Short mmCIF file of C-alpha atoms and ligand atoms in Angstrom, two decimals:
data_model
loop_
_atom_site.label_atom_id
_atom_site.label_comp_id
_atom_site.label_asym_id
_atom_site.label_seq_id
_atom_site.Cartn_x
_atom_site.Cartn_y
_atom_site.Cartn_z
CA UNK A 29 0.00 0.00 0.00
CA UNK A 30 1.41 3.43 -0.90
CA UNK A 31 0.77 6.21 1.52
CA UNK A 32 0.12 9.51 -0.26
CA UNK A 33 1.36 12.55 1.63
CA UNK A 34 -1.33 15.20 2.12
CA UNK A 35 -1.15 18.24 -0.12
CA UNK A 36 0.05 21.08 2.08
CA UNK A 37 -1.63 24.32 1.08
CA UNK A 38 -1.04 27.65 2.81
CA UNK A 39 -4.12 29.86 2.39
CA UNK A 40 -3.43 33.58 2.74
CA UNK A 41 -5.98 36.11 3.99
CA UNK A 42 -5.59 39.70 5.15
CA UNK A 43 -8.54 41.93 4.37
CA UNK A 44 -12.30 41.66 4.76
CA UNK A 45 -13.12 40.39 1.25
CA UNK A 46 -10.47 37.66 1.58
CA UNK A 47 -12.22 36.13 4.58
CA UNK A 48 -15.45 35.82 2.60
CA UNK A 49 -13.67 34.16 -0.34
CA UNK A 50 -11.50 31.78 1.69
CA UNK A 51 -14.25 30.24 3.82
CA UNK A 52 -15.73 27.96 1.12
CA UNK A 53 -12.27 27.04 -0.18
CA UNK A 54 -11.16 25.72 3.21
CA UNK A 55 -14.42 23.78 3.50
CA UNK A 56 -13.94 22.33 0.01
CA UNK A 57 -10.39 21.15 0.82
CA UNK A 58 -11.76 19.34 3.86
CA UNK A 59 -14.63 17.80 1.89
CA UNK A 60 -12.29 16.70 -0.92
CA UNK A 61 -9.85 15.04 1.48
CA UNK A 62 -6.09 14.64 1.06
CA UNK A 63 -5.24 18.24 1.95
CA UNK A 64 -3.45 19.69 4.98
CA UNK A 65 -4.19 23.42 5.04
CA UNK A 66 -2.83 26.28 7.09
CA UNK A 67 -4.69 29.59 7.32
CA UNK A 68 -2.21 32.47 7.35
CA UNK A 69 -3.58 35.91 8.35
CA UNK A 70 -1.50 38.96 7.51
CA UNK A 71 -3.44 41.20 9.91
CA UNK A 72 -4.09 43.88 7.22
CA UNK A 73 -7.61 44.26 8.61
CA UNK A 74 -7.79 43.99 12.38
CA UNK A 75 -10.86 45.86 13.74
CA UNK A 76 -13.45 43.49 15.19
CA UNK A 77 -16.08 44.55 12.67
CA UNK A 78 -13.68 44.21 9.70
CA UNK A 79 -12.17 40.95 10.91
CA UNK A 80 -13.26 38.84 13.90
CA UNK A 81 -16.98 38.97 13.16
CA UNK A 82 -16.34 37.48 9.69
CA UNK A 83 -14.28 34.63 11.15
CA UNK A 84 -17.04 33.86 13.59
CA UNK A 85 -20.00 34.06 11.16
CA UNK A 86 -18.30 32.19 8.32
CA UNK A 87 -16.93 29.49 10.60
CA UNK A 88 -13.30 30.21 9.69
CA UNK A 89 -10.78 28.45 11.93
CA UNK A 90 -8.35 30.33 14.14
CA UNK A 91 -5.43 31.29 11.84
CA UNK A 92 -2.28 29.17 12.21
CA UNK A 93 -0.33 32.41 12.02
CA UNK A 94 -1.19 36.11 12.31
CA UNK A 95 1.48 38.56 11.17
CA UNK A 96 -0.46 41.51 12.66
CA UNK A 97 0.98 43.95 10.14
CA UNK A 98 -1.83 46.47 10.63
CA UNK A 99 -2.18 49.77 8.76
CA UNK A 100 0.47 51.48 6.68
CA UNK A 101 1.25 52.80 3.21
CA UNK A 102 0.94 50.42 0.27
CA UNK A 103 4.65 49.64 0.38
CA UNK A 104 4.91 49.32 4.16
CA UNK A 105 2.00 46.87 4.27
CA UNK A 106 3.32 44.83 1.34
CA UNK A 107 6.89 44.73 2.65
CA UNK A 108 5.91 43.74 6.17
CA UNK A 109 3.78 40.90 4.86
CA UNK A 110 6.61 39.69 2.59
CA UNK A 111 9.09 39.58 5.47
CA UNK A 112 6.68 37.70 7.71
CA UNK A 113 5.60 35.17 5.09
CA UNK A 114 9.13 34.45 3.89
CA UNK A 115 10.08 33.43 7.39
CA UNK A 116 6.95 31.30 7.79
CA UNK A 117 7.54 29.48 4.47
CA UNK A 118 11.22 28.98 5.32
CA UNK A 119 10.29 27.36 8.63
CA UNK A 120 7.67 25.14 7.06
CA UNK A 121 7.51 25.00 3.27
CA UNK A 122 4.06 24.25 1.78
CA UNK A 123 3.38 22.42 -1.51
CA UNK A 124 1.34 25.35 -2.75
CA UNK A 125 0.33 28.86 -1.70
CA UNK A 126 -3.23 29.95 -2.41
CA UNK A 127 -4.20 33.61 -2.62
CA UNK A 128 -7.56 35.26 -3.32
CA UNK A 129 -8.59 38.62 -4.72
CA UNK A 130 -6.49 41.71 -5.22
CA UNK A 131 -5.52 43.25 -1.89
CA UNK A 132 -2.01 44.04 -0.67
CA UNK A 133 -1.91 40.73 1.23
CA UNK A 134 -2.55 38.91 -2.07
CA UNK A 135 0.32 40.44 -4.00
CA UNK A 136 2.76 40.24 -1.09
CA UNK A 137 2.16 36.51 -0.67
CA UNK A 138 2.42 36.01 -4.44
CA UNK A 139 5.84 37.66 -4.62
CA UNK A 140 7.25 35.65 -1.71
CA UNK A 141 5.94 32.36 -3.15
CA UNK A 142 7.32 33.12 -6.60
CA UNK A 143 10.76 34.05 -5.28
CA UNK A 144 10.87 30.89 -3.17
CA UNK A 145 9.64 28.84 -6.16
CA UNK A 146 6.58 27.59 -4.27
CA UNK A 147 3.69 26.92 -6.68
CA UNK A 148 1.06 29.66 -6.51
CA UNK A 149 -2.68 29.51 -7.15
CA UNK A 150 -4.69 32.72 -7.61
CA UNK A 151 -8.42 32.63 -7.07
CA UNK A 152 -10.22 35.44 -8.96
CA UNK A 153 -7.57 35.70 -11.66
CA UNK A 154 -7.88 37.61 -14.92
CA UNK A 155 -9.93 40.59 -13.75
CA UNK A 156 -8.72 43.95 -15.08
CA UNK A 157 -9.93 47.52 -14.64
CA UNK A 158 -7.07 48.78 -16.88
CA UNK A 159 -6.68 51.59 -14.34
CA UNK A 160 -3.23 51.74 -12.81
CA UNK A 161 -4.37 54.42 -10.36
CA UNK A 162 -6.03 51.60 -8.42
CA UNK A 163 -3.59 49.79 -6.15
CA UNK A 164 -5.71 46.67 -6.69
CA UNK A 165 -5.00 46.71 -10.46
CA UNK A 166 -1.26 46.56 -9.80
CA UNK A 167 -1.88 43.74 -7.33
CA UNK A 168 -3.96 41.83 -9.89
CA UNK A 169 -1.39 42.17 -12.68
CA UNK A 170 1.58 41.13 -10.57
CA UNK A 171 -0.24 38.25 -8.88
CA UNK A 172 -1.51 36.80 -12.17
CA UNK A 173 1.89 37.11 -13.83
CA UNK A 174 3.45 35.08 -11.00
CA UNK A 175 0.73 32.42 -10.65
CA UNK A 176 1.01 28.79 -11.74
CA UNK A 177 -2.73 28.20 -11.50
CA UNK A 178 -5.13 30.96 -12.53
CA UNK A 179 -8.66 30.28 -11.30
CA UNK A 180 -11.19 32.56 -12.94
CA UNK A 181 -14.70 33.76 -12.09
CA UNK A 182 -15.87 34.60 -15.59
CA UNK A 183 -15.20 33.05 -19.00
CA UNK A 184 -13.83 36.25 -20.55
CA UNK A 185 -10.95 36.26 -18.05
CA UNK A 186 -9.37 33.28 -19.87
CA UNK A 187 -8.75 34.92 -23.27
CA UNK A 188 -7.66 38.08 -21.49
CA UNK A 189 -4.99 36.20 -19.55
CA UNK A 190 -3.87 34.39 -22.70
CA UNK A 191 -3.49 37.74 -24.45
CA UNK A 192 -1.11 38.69 -21.65
CA UNK A 193 0.97 35.59 -22.32
CA UNK A 194 -0.43 33.14 -19.75
CA UNK A 195 -0.41 29.50 -20.89
CA UNK A 196 -3.91 28.22 -21.59
CA UNK A 197 -3.40 25.09 -19.49
CA UNK A 198 -2.70 27.19 -16.39
CA UNK A 199 -6.14 28.84 -16.61
CA UNK A 200 -9.22 27.19 -15.10
CA UNK A 201 -12.69 28.71 -15.23
CA UNK A 202 -14.12 27.62 -11.88
CA UNK A 203 -16.80 30.20 -11.00
CA UNK A 204 -17.08 32.62 -8.12
CA UNK A 205 -16.28 31.71 -4.51
CA UNK A 206 -17.85 34.95 -3.27
CA UNK A 207 -21.15 33.53 -4.52
CA UNK A 208 -20.42 30.15 -2.89
CA UNK A 209 -20.36 31.97 0.44
CA UNK A 210 -23.42 34.06 -0.39
CA UNK A 211 -25.52 31.01 -1.28
CA UNK A 212 -24.25 28.93 1.65
CA UNK A 213 -25.32 31.52 4.22
CA UNK A 214 -28.33 33.21 2.66
CA UNK A 215 -30.67 31.59 5.17
CA UNK A 216 -28.78 33.37 7.97
CA UNK A 217 -29.10 36.85 6.46
CA UNK A 218 -30.35 39.23 9.16
CA UNK A 219 -33.46 41.26 8.22
CA UNK A 220 -32.51 44.86 7.57
CA UNK A 221 -34.94 46.24 10.16
CA UNK A 222 -33.10 44.34 12.89
CA UNK A 223 -29.76 45.65 11.70
CA UNK A 224 -30.92 49.25 11.61
CA UNK A 225 -32.58 48.88 15.01
CA UNK A 226 -29.31 47.66 16.44
CA UNK A 227 -27.09 50.41 15.01
CA UNK A 228 -29.52 53.32 14.69
CA UNK A 229 -32.45 52.77 17.06
CA UNK A 230 -35.77 54.28 16.02
CA UNK A 231 -35.01 54.45 12.27
CA UNK A 232 -36.18 51.01 11.12
CA UNK A 233 -39.83 51.97 10.58
CA UNK A 234 -38.77 54.21 7.68
CA UNK A 235 -37.56 51.33 5.52
CA UNK A 236 -40.90 49.81 4.53
CA UNK A 237 -41.19 51.78 1.25
CA UNK A 238 -37.69 50.86 0.11
CA UNK A 239 -34.19 52.10 0.82
CA UNK A 240 -30.76 52.58 -0.70
CA UNK A 241 -27.72 50.82 0.73
CA UNK A 242 -24.45 52.70 0.27
CA UNK A 243 -20.80 51.71 0.72
CA UNK A 244 -17.89 53.89 -0.46
CA UNK A 245 -14.26 53.38 0.44
CA UNK A 246 -12.05 53.57 -2.67
CA UNK A 247 -9.25 56.09 -2.32
CA UNK A 248 -10.45 57.66 -5.62
CA UNK A 249 -13.80 58.50 -4.01
CA UNK A 250 -12.93 59.27 -0.42
CA UNK A 251 -9.37 60.61 -0.32
CA UNK A 252 -10.16 63.83 -2.21
CA UNK A 253 -12.28 66.10 0.04
CA UNK A 254 -14.14 67.75 -2.88
CA UNK A 255 -15.03 64.43 -4.48
CA UNK A 256 -16.21 63.09 -1.13
CA UNK A 257 -18.27 66.23 -0.44
CA UNK A 258 -19.86 65.96 -3.90
CA UNK A 259 -20.87 62.34 -3.37
CA UNK A 260 -22.15 62.97 0.16
CA UNK A 261 -24.22 65.84 -1.25
CA UNK A 262 -25.89 63.53 -3.79
CA UNK A 263 -26.56 60.96 -1.06
CA UNK A 264 -28.28 63.75 0.89
CA UNK A 265 -30.52 64.40 -2.14
CA UNK A 266 -31.21 60.68 -2.52
CA UNK A 267 -32.21 60.59 1.16
CA UNK A 268 -35.07 62.97 0.33
CA UNK A 269 -36.52 60.23 -1.91
CA UNK A 270 -35.79 57.17 0.24
CA UNK A 271 -33.84 56.28 3.40
CA UNK A 272 -30.12 55.80 2.76
CA UNK A 273 -28.28 53.26 4.88
CA UNK A 274 -24.63 54.29 4.66
CA UNK A 275 -22.12 51.77 6.04
CA UNK A 276 -18.95 53.62 6.97
CA UNK A 277 -15.66 51.88 6.18
CA UNK A 278 -12.88 53.02 8.59
CA UNK A 279 -11.11 54.84 5.74
CA UNK A 280 -14.27 56.76 4.83
CA UNK A 281 -15.12 57.58 8.42
CA UNK A 282 -11.61 58.89 9.02
CA UNK A 283 -11.72 61.13 5.91
CA UNK A 284 -15.15 62.56 6.78
CA UNK A 285 -13.87 63.44 10.26
CA UNK A 286 -10.57 64.90 8.99
CA UNK A 287 -12.46 67.07 6.51
CA UNK A 288 -15.08 68.14 9.08
CA UNK A 289 -17.83 66.83 6.75
CA UNK A 290 -19.96 65.17 9.46
CA UNK A 291 -22.69 67.75 8.78
CA UNK A 292 -23.29 66.25 5.32
CA UNK A 293 -24.37 63.02 7.02
CA UNK A 294 -26.78 64.71 9.39
CA UNK A 295 -29.69 64.63 6.95
CA UNK A 296 -32.99 63.18 8.07
CA UNK A 297 -32.97 60.25 5.65
CA UNK A 298 -29.33 59.22 6.09
CA UNK A 299 -28.77 56.33 8.46
CA UNK A 300 -25.02 56.06 9.05
CA UNK A 301 -23.94 52.70 10.46
CA UNK A 302 -20.55 51.09 11.17
CA UNK A 303 -19.22 48.35 8.84
CA UNK A 304 -21.85 45.61 8.93
CA UNK A 305 -21.22 41.96 9.67
CA UNK A 306 -21.58 39.48 6.80
CA UNK A 307 -25.07 38.34 7.77
CA UNK A 308 -26.23 41.93 8.34
CA UNK A 309 -24.83 43.04 4.99
CA UNK A 310 -26.43 40.26 2.97
CA UNK A 311 -29.76 40.88 4.71
CA UNK A 312 -29.53 44.57 3.83
CA UNK A 313 -28.49 43.95 0.21
CA UNK A 314 -31.17 41.39 -0.44
CA UNK A 315 -34.10 43.72 0.18
CA UNK A 316 -32.54 47.00 -0.96
CA UNK A 317 -34.20 49.06 -3.69
CA UNK A 318 -30.73 49.94 -4.93
CA UNK A 319 -27.12 49.54 -3.82
CA UNK A 320 -24.70 52.41 -4.42
CA UNK A 321 -21.09 51.27 -4.10
CA UNK A 322 -17.49 51.29 -5.22
CA UNK A 323 -16.78 47.83 -3.82
CA UNK A 324 -15.83 44.90 -6.04
CA UNK A 325 -17.66 42.23 -4.07
CA UNK A 326 -20.97 44.08 -3.91
CA UNK A 327 -21.10 44.39 -7.70
CA UNK A 328 -21.11 40.60 -7.77
CA UNK A 329 -23.41 39.98 -4.82
CA UNK A 330 -26.08 42.34 -6.21
CA UNK A 331 -25.89 40.56 -9.56
CA UNK A 332 -26.34 37.21 -7.83
CA UNK A 333 -29.31 38.54 -5.82
CA UNK A 334 -30.91 40.49 -8.69
CA UNK A 335 -30.67 43.85 -6.90
CA UNK A 336 -29.88 46.98 -8.98
CA UNK A 337 -26.38 48.29 -8.30
CA UNK A 338 -24.93 51.71 -9.16
CA UNK A 339 -21.14 51.52 -9.19
CA UNK A 340 -19.51 54.87 -8.51
CA UNK A 341 -16.34 54.30 -10.48
CA UNK A 342 -15.03 55.04 -13.98
CA UNK A 343 -14.28 51.39 -14.68
CA UNK A 344 -14.86 47.93 -13.33
CA UNK A 345 -12.71 44.81 -13.37
CA UNK A 346 -15.92 42.77 -13.22
CA UNK A 347 -17.53 43.38 -16.64
CA UNK A 348 -19.86 40.42 -16.41
CA UNK A 349 -21.86 42.23 -13.72
CA UNK A 350 -22.60 44.91 -16.33
CA UNK A 351 -23.05 42.68 -19.39
CA UNK A 352 -25.19 40.04 -17.69
CA UNK A 353 -25.93 41.33 -14.21
CA UNK A 354 -27.72 44.21 -12.51
CA UNK A 355 -24.74 46.53 -12.31
CA UNK A 356 -24.55 49.98 -13.91
CA UNK A 357 -21.21 51.72 -14.17
CA UNK A 358 -22.10 55.28 -13.24
CA UNK A 359 -18.70 56.99 -13.38
CA UNK A 360 -17.27 58.80 -10.43
CA UNK A 361 -18.75 62.25 -10.91
CA UNK A 362 -21.46 63.25 -8.44
CA UNK A 363 -23.54 64.63 -11.34
CA UNK A 364 -23.52 61.26 -13.07
CA UNK A 365 -24.71 59.59 -9.88
CA UNK A 366 -27.48 62.17 -9.55
CA UNK A 367 -28.61 61.41 -13.11
CA UNK A 368 -28.64 57.65 -12.53
CA UNK A 369 -30.70 58.06 -9.37
CA UNK A 370 -33.27 60.05 -11.36
CA UNK A 371 -33.46 57.24 -13.93
CA UNK A 372 -33.99 54.77 -11.13
CA UNK A 373 -36.77 56.93 -9.67
CA UNK A 374 -38.49 56.76 -13.10
CA UNK A 375 -38.51 53.00 -12.68
CA UNK A 376 -35.67 52.36 -15.12
CA UNK A 377 -33.70 49.73 -13.22
CA UNK A 378 -31.66 46.93 -14.68
CA UNK A 379 -32.70 43.30 -14.67
CA UNK A 380 -30.00 40.71 -15.06
CA UNK A 381 -29.28 37.01 -15.10
CA UNK A 382 -26.95 34.87 -12.99
CA UNK A 383 -23.55 34.43 -14.70
CA UNK A 384 -22.27 31.01 -15.72
CA UNK A 385 -20.85 28.88 -12.86
CA UNK A 386 -21.95 31.30 -10.15
CA UNK A 387 -23.65 28.27 -8.69
CA UNK A 388 -22.16 27.78 -5.25
CA UNK A 389 -19.68 25.12 -6.37
CA UNK A 390 -16.61 27.13 -7.34
CA UNK A 391 -14.59 26.06 -4.30
CA UNK A 392 -15.29 22.39 -5.03
CA UNK A 393 -13.83 22.89 -8.53
CA UNK A 394 -10.81 24.69 -7.08
CA UNK A 395 -10.00 21.79 -4.74
CA UNK A 396 -10.22 19.36 -7.68
CA UNK A 397 -7.97 21.50 -9.91
CA UNK A 398 -5.32 21.83 -7.19
CA UNK A 399 -5.40 18.12 -6.34
CA UNK A 400 -4.83 17.30 -10.00
CA UNK A 401 -2.06 19.91 -10.37
CA UNK A 402 -0.10 18.59 -7.37
CA UNK A 403 -0.63 14.96 -8.39
CA UNK A 404 0.83 15.76 -11.83
CA UNK A 405 3.87 17.49 -10.27
CA UNK A 406 4.51 14.57 -7.96
CA UNK A 407 4.17 11.98 -10.73
C1 UD1 B 2 -8.49 47.16 1.31
C2 UD1 B 2 -8.17 46.67 -0.08
C3 UD1 B 2 -9.38 46.86 -0.96
C4 UD1 B 2 -10.62 46.21 -0.36
C5 UD1 B 2 -10.83 46.77 1.04
C6 UD1 B 2 -12.03 46.15 1.72
C7 UD1 B 2 -5.80 46.96 -0.73
C8 UD1 B 2 -4.89 47.72 -1.63
N1 UD1 B 2 -7.08 47.42 -0.67
O1 UD1 B 2 -8.69 48.57 1.23
O2 UD1 B 2 -9.13 46.27 -2.23
O3 UD1 B 2 -11.75 46.51 -1.16
O4 UD1 B 2 -9.64 46.50 1.80
O5 UD1 B 2 -12.23 46.70 2.97
O6 UD1 B 2 -5.39 46.01 -0.11
N2 UD1 B 2 -8.42 50.35 8.97
C9 UD1 B 2 -9.00 50.28 10.22
N3 UD1 B 2 -9.34 49.06 10.70
C10 UD1 B 2 -9.13 47.93 10.01
C11 UD1 B 2 -8.54 48.00 8.74
C12 UD1 B 2 -8.19 49.22 8.23
O7 UD1 B 2 -9.21 51.27 10.87
O8 UD1 B 2 -9.47 46.84 10.52
C13 UD1 B 2 -8.05 51.64 8.43
C14 UD1 B 2 -6.56 51.74 8.18
O9 UD1 B 2 -5.91 52.30 9.24
C15 UD1 B 2 -6.49 52.62 6.95
C16 UD1 B 2 -7.80 52.39 6.25
O10 UD1 B 2 -8.67 51.76 7.16
O11 UD1 B 2 -6.42 53.98 7.29
C17 UD1 B 2 -7.62 51.57 5.02
O12 UD1 B 2 -7.21 50.21 5.27
P1 UD1 B 2 -6.29 49.44 4.22
O13 UD1 B 2 -6.09 48.05 4.63
O14 UD1 B 2 -5.11 50.28 3.93
O15 UD1 B 2 -7.10 49.41 2.86
P2 UD1 B 2 -8.64 49.46 2.55
O16 UD1 B 2 -8.97 50.84 2.12
O17 UD1 B 2 -9.46 48.81 3.61
#
């Protein structure tokens, strides 16, 4: 009898969207069998409501390692993670490193793995905004260039990667793990009235006729005081039509306070709440009249749930949410957002369909692809 050594995979997470994507992948490795995984947390996101609550709700295990790198500039964060992960991989070298998404933790882990010649798998490969002003675009390009396995969420990502010189046999269209998580936990979504009652007592009774759910945190929207003031102004106008639940990312909250713009939030219809937990967020998205956002994940979740989404950006790396889904790319100007809201008020909202392989089984496919890849290397 031959004893096959387990496939040792180090799974890297650091920021809020990573936790959501990694949960089904860890579960799929366990269900598949034959894997020994370690969960490595860089500590990029550390506040309870950006971090611990996601671990708890999504049933993520305690990380095997937490580098606790915390906040810093792009380079400081990336460099600190690289130093920490190099040491961890030197002490205990995995068969493969798995990264998700496009955050600084993703690219830092990719560079260390590549330099140490440890095979690298990238989940959510082949997405491009073609906008180098976004730190995430740089992270996506570098990570994909260094990856041995490129696991994609939409079919168009394959040809795009090939046009950049990636070998076709390294690319696997597996579907969307963000949607795996969404579908697995939809029954636990917390009704929006409960969420608002908890964070803003006395406001929940206003939601019956519909509401907008807003998240904004991209540097391009919140780091420039005039841009931020413009957008907050339009949200104030929107709040005259329907209640606006505005979840404040720490970056956004800090900028509003630095700029002394708190007054712009003190409109009757604006309900400002802290970052919501996963179950609270999905409950709020599900029944929203419209979602206004600059997040990547919400563009996909609204498409999966059939909720209209207005994306306040000039580009998106997730074109399928526009072509097939409910997403509208508004642009980043406050005037453009105002115009889109008027269209919505006239009843002109977008209906979409669920993209191919957004079926809750992406993580299962990922485990199978990795098992086959390692088996071939060992053979
Ligand atoms: C990061 C990701 C972005 C992702 C977002 C989700 C990169 C380049 N960007 O952006 O792609 O959409 O996470 O949230 O990796 N902060 C806290 N508490 C925390 C975490 C951060 O207060 O738990 C503060 C930091 O001090 C910093 C700001 O929030 O001032 C931004 O955090 P950072 O990790 O730099 O990037 P995000 O803007 O969150």
